[in-house]
Short mmCIF file of C-alpha atoms and ligand atoms in Angstrom, two decimals:
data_model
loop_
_atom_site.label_atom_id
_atom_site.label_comp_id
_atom_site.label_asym_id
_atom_site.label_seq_id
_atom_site.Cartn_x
_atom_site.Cartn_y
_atom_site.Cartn_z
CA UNK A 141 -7.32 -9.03 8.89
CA UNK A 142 -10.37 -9.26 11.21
CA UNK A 143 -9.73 -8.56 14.68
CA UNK A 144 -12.72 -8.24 17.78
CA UNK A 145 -13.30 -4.73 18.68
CA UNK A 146 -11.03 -4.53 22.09
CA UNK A 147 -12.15 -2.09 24.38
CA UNK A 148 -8.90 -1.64 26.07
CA UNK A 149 -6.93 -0.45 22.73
CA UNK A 150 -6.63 3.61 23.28
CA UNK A 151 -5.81 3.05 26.96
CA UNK A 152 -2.66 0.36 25.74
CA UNK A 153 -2.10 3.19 23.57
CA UNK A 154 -1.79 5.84 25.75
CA UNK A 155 0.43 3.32 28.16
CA UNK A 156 2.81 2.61 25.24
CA UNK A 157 3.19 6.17 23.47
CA UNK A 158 6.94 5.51 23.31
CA UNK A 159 6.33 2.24 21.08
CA UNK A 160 3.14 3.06 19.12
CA UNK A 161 4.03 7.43 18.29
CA UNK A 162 0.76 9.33 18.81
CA UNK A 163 1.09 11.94 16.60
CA UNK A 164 3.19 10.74 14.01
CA UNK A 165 3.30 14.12 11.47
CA UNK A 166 5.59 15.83 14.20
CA UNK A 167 8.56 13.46 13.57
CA UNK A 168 8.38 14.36 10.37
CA UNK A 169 12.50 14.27 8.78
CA UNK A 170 13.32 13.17 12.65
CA UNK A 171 12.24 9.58 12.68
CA UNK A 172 16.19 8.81 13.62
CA UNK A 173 16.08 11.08 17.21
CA UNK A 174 13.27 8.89 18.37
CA UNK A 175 15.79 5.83 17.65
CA UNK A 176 18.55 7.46 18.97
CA UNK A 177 21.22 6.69 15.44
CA UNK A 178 21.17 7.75 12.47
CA UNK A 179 20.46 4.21 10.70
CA UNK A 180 18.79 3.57 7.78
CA UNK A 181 14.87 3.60 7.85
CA UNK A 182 12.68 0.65 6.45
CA UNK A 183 9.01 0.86 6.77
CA UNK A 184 6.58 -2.07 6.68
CA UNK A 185 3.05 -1.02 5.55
CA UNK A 186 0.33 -2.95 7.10
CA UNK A 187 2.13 -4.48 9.94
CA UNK A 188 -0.33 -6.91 10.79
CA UNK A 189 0.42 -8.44 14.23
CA UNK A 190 4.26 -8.21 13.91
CA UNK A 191 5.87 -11.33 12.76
CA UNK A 192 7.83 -10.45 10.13
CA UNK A 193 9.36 -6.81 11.88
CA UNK A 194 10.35 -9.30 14.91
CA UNK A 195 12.42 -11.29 13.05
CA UNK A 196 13.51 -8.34 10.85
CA UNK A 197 14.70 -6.61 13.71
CA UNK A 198 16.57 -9.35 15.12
CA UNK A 199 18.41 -9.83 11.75
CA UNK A 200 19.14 -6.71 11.20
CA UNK A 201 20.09 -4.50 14.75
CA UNK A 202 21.63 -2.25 12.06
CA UNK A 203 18.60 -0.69 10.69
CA UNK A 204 15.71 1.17 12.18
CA UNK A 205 12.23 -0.45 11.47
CA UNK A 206 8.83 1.16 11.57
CA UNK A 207 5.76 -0.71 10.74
CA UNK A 208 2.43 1.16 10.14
CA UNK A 209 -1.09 -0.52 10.54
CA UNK A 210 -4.27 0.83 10.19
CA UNK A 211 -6.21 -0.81 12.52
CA UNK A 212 -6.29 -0.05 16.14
CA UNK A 213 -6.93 -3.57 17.29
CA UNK A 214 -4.28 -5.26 14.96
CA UNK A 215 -1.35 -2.97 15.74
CA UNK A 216 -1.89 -3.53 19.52
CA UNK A 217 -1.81 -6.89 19.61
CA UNK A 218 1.47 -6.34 16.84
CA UNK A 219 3.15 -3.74 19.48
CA UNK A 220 2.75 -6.25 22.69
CA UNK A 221 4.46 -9.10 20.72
CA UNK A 222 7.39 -6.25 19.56
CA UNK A 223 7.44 -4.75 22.80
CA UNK A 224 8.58 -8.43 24.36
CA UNK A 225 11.25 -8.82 21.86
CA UNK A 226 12.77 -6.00 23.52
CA UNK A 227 14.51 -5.30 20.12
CA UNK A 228 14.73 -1.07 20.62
CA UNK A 229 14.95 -0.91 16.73
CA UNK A 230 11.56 -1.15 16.04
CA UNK A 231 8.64 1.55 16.34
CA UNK A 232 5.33 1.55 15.25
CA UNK A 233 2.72 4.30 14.22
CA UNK A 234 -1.46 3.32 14.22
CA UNK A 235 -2.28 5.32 10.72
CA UNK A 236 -3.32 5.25 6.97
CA UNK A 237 -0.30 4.81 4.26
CA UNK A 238 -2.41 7.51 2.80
CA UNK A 239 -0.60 10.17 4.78
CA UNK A 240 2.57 8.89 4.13
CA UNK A 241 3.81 11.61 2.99
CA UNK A 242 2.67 14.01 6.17
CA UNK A 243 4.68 11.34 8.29
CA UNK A 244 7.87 10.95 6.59
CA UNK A 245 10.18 13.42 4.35
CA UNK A 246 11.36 12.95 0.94
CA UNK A 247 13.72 10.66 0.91
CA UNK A 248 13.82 9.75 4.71
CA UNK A 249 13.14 5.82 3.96
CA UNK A 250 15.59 3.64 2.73
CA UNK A 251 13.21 0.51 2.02
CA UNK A 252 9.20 -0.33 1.90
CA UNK A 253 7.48 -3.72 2.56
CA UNK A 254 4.33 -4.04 1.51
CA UNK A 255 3.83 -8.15 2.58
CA UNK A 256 0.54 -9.63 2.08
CA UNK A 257 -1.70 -6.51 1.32
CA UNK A 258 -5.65 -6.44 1.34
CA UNK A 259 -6.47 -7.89 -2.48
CA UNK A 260 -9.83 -5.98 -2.77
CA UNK A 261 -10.43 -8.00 -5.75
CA UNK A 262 -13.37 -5.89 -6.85
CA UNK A 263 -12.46 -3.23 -9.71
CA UNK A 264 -14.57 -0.54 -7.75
CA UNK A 265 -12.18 -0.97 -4.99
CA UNK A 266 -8.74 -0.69 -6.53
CA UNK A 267 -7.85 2.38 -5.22
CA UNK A 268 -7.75 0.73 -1.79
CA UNK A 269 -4.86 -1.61 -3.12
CA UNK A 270 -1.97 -0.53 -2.12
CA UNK A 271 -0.11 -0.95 -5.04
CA UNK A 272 -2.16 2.00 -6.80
CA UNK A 273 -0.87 4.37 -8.49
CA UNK A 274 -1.95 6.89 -5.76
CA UNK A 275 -0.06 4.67 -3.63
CA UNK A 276 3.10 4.44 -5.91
CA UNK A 277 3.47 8.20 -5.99
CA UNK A 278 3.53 8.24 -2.12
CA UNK A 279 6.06 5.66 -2.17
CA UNK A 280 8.28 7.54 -4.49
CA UNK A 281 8.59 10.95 -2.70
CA UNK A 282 9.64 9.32 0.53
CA UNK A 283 11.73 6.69 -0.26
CA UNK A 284 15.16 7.48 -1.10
CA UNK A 285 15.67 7.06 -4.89
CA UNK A 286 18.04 4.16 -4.63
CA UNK A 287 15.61 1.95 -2.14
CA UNK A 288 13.65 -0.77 -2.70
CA UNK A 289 9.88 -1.67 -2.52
CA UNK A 290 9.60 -5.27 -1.52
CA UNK A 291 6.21 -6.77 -2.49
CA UNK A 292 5.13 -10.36 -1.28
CA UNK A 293 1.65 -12.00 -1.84
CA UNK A 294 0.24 -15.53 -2.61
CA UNK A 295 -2.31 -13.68 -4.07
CA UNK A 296 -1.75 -14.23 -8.27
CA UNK A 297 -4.47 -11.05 -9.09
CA UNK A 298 -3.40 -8.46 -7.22
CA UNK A 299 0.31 -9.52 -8.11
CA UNK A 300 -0.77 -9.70 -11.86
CA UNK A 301 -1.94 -6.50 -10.94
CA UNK A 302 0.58 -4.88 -9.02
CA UNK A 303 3.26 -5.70 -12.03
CA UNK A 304 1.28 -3.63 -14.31
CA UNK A 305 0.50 -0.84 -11.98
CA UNK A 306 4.53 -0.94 -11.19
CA UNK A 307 5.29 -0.86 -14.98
CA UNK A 308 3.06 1.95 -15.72
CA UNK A 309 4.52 3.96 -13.05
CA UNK A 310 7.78 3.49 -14.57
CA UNK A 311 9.26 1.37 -12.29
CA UNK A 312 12.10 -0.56 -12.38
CA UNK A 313 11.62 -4.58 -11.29
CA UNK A 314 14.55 -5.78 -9.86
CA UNK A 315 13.29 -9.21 -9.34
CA UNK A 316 9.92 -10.91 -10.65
CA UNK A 317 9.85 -14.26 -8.33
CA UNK A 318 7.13 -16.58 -8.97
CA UNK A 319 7.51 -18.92 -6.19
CA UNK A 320 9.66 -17.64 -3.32
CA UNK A 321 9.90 -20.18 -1.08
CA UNK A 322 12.10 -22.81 -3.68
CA UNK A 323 15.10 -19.84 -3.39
CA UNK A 324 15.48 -21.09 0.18
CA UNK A 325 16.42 -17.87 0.92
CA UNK A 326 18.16 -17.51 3.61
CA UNK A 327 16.98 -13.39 3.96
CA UNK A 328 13.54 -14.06 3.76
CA UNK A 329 11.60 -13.54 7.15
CA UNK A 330 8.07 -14.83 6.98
CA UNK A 331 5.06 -13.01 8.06
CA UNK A 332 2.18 -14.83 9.70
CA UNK A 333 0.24 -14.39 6.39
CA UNK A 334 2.53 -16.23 4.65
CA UNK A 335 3.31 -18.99 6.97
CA UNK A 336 -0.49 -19.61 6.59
CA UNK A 337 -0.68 -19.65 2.83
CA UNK A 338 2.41 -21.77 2.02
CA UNK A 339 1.31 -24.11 4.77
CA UNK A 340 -1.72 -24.41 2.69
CA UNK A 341 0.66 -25.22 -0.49
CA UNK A 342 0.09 -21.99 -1.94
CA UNK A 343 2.73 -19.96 -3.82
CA UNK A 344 4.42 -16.70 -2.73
CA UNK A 345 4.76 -14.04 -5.37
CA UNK A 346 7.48 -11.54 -4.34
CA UNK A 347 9.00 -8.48 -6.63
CA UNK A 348 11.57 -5.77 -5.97
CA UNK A 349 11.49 -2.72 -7.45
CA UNK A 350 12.95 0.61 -7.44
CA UNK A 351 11.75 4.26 -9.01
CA UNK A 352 15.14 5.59 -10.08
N1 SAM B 647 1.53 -8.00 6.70
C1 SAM B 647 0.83 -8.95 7.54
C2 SAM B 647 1.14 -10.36 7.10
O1 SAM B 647 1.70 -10.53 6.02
O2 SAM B 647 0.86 -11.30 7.88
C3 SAM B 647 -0.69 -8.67 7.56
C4 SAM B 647 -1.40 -8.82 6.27
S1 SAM B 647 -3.12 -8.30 6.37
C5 SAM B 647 -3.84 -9.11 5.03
C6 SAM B 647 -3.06 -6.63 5.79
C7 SAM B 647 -2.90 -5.59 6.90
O3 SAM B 647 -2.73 -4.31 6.28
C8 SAM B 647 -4.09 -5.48 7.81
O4 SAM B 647 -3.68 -5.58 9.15
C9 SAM B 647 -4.69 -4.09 7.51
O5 SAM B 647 -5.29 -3.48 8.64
C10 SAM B 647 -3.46 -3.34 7.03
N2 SAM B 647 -3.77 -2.22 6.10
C11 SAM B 647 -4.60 -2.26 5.05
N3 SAM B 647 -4.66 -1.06 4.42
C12 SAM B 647 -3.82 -0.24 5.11
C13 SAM B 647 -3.45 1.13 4.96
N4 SAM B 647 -3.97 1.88 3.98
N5 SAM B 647 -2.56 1.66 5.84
C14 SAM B 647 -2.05 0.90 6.85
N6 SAM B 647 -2.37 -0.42 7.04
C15 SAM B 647 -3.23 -0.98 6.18
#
């Protein structure tokens, strides 16, 4: 997702500590006393600007949400559209899924989302996908072993891709859908990313799976 350098980022940051947590390692197995309950944990990875937590929150005032982006200029624009919601089940945290598992404790999450991820098509690059098996085994230590990792893409590669990478991993695919949108599912909360792609008349991949 490209976004224009803005300028005013760290200071928004600094303004909005209670939304986007500085510091993320030293909630570490005590993501629920920043929430205030002890609800279950899902984590979106790659936030983007927000869309989908929004309307995840709103569905679902029952469970604590916590969407991580990597870039600076995405997540604020992401944590002023949250922050007007005014949905208090929702935090966000500006880092790398690489360090996962410095941020959260085994077992702490109860659900991952990884909607619309970077393809980086070229094979030099797969390690950035993040649906690696680097990835995987990050995935696996903190999310408890009877959660889910939801995948959605309209890219066919990397979900070609991702299906192997699950299988070798030895995961188990709860559901393999090759074009989401005729379920009419009534659960599914679009992200901007998709909204743009099926507008186009492309199809949405999506697969569940779990590690246990
Ligand atoms: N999920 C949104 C959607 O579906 O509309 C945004 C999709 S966008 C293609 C992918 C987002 O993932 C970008 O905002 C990018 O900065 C973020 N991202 C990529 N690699 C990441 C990583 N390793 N850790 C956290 N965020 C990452």
């Amino acid at each position: 997702m490209r976004q224009r350098n803005k300028p005013w980022a760290d200071d928004f940051l600094k303004e909005n500590s209670h939304f986007v947590i500085p510091n993320p390692k030293t909630y570490k197995n005590r993501w629920n006393e920043l929430f205030g309950n002890s609800n279950p944990i899902h984590l979106e990875i790659g936030t983007g600007k927000g869309q989908f937590l929004a309307g995840m929150a709103e569905k679902h005032p029952d469970v604590n949400f916590i969407g991580i982006e990597l870039s600076k200029s995405v997540i604020v624009t992401a944590a002023q559209k949250l922050m007007d919601t005014g949905h208090e089940n929702i935090l966000m945290i500006n880092e790398n899924a690489e360090n996962l598992m410095d941020i959260f404790a085994e077992n702490e999450v109860s659900t991952i989302y990884l909607n619309f991820s970077d393809p980086w098509p070229k094979n030099r690059h797969a390690k950035r996908r993040l649906t690696y098996h680097t990835f995987l085994e990050r995935y696996k230590n903190v999310l408890d072993p009877k959660g889910e990792l939801i995948f959605k893409t309209d890219n066919r590669g990397l979900f070609e891709y991702s299906l192997v990478s699950f299988s070798e991993f030895g995961l188990k695919l709860v559901e393999v859908n090759l074009d989401l949108h005729q379920l009419n599912d009534p659960e599914n909360v679009m992200t901007e990313y998709e909204e743009k792609f099926s507008a186009k008349g492309q199809v949405i991949y999506r697969c569940r799976a779990q590690f246990e």
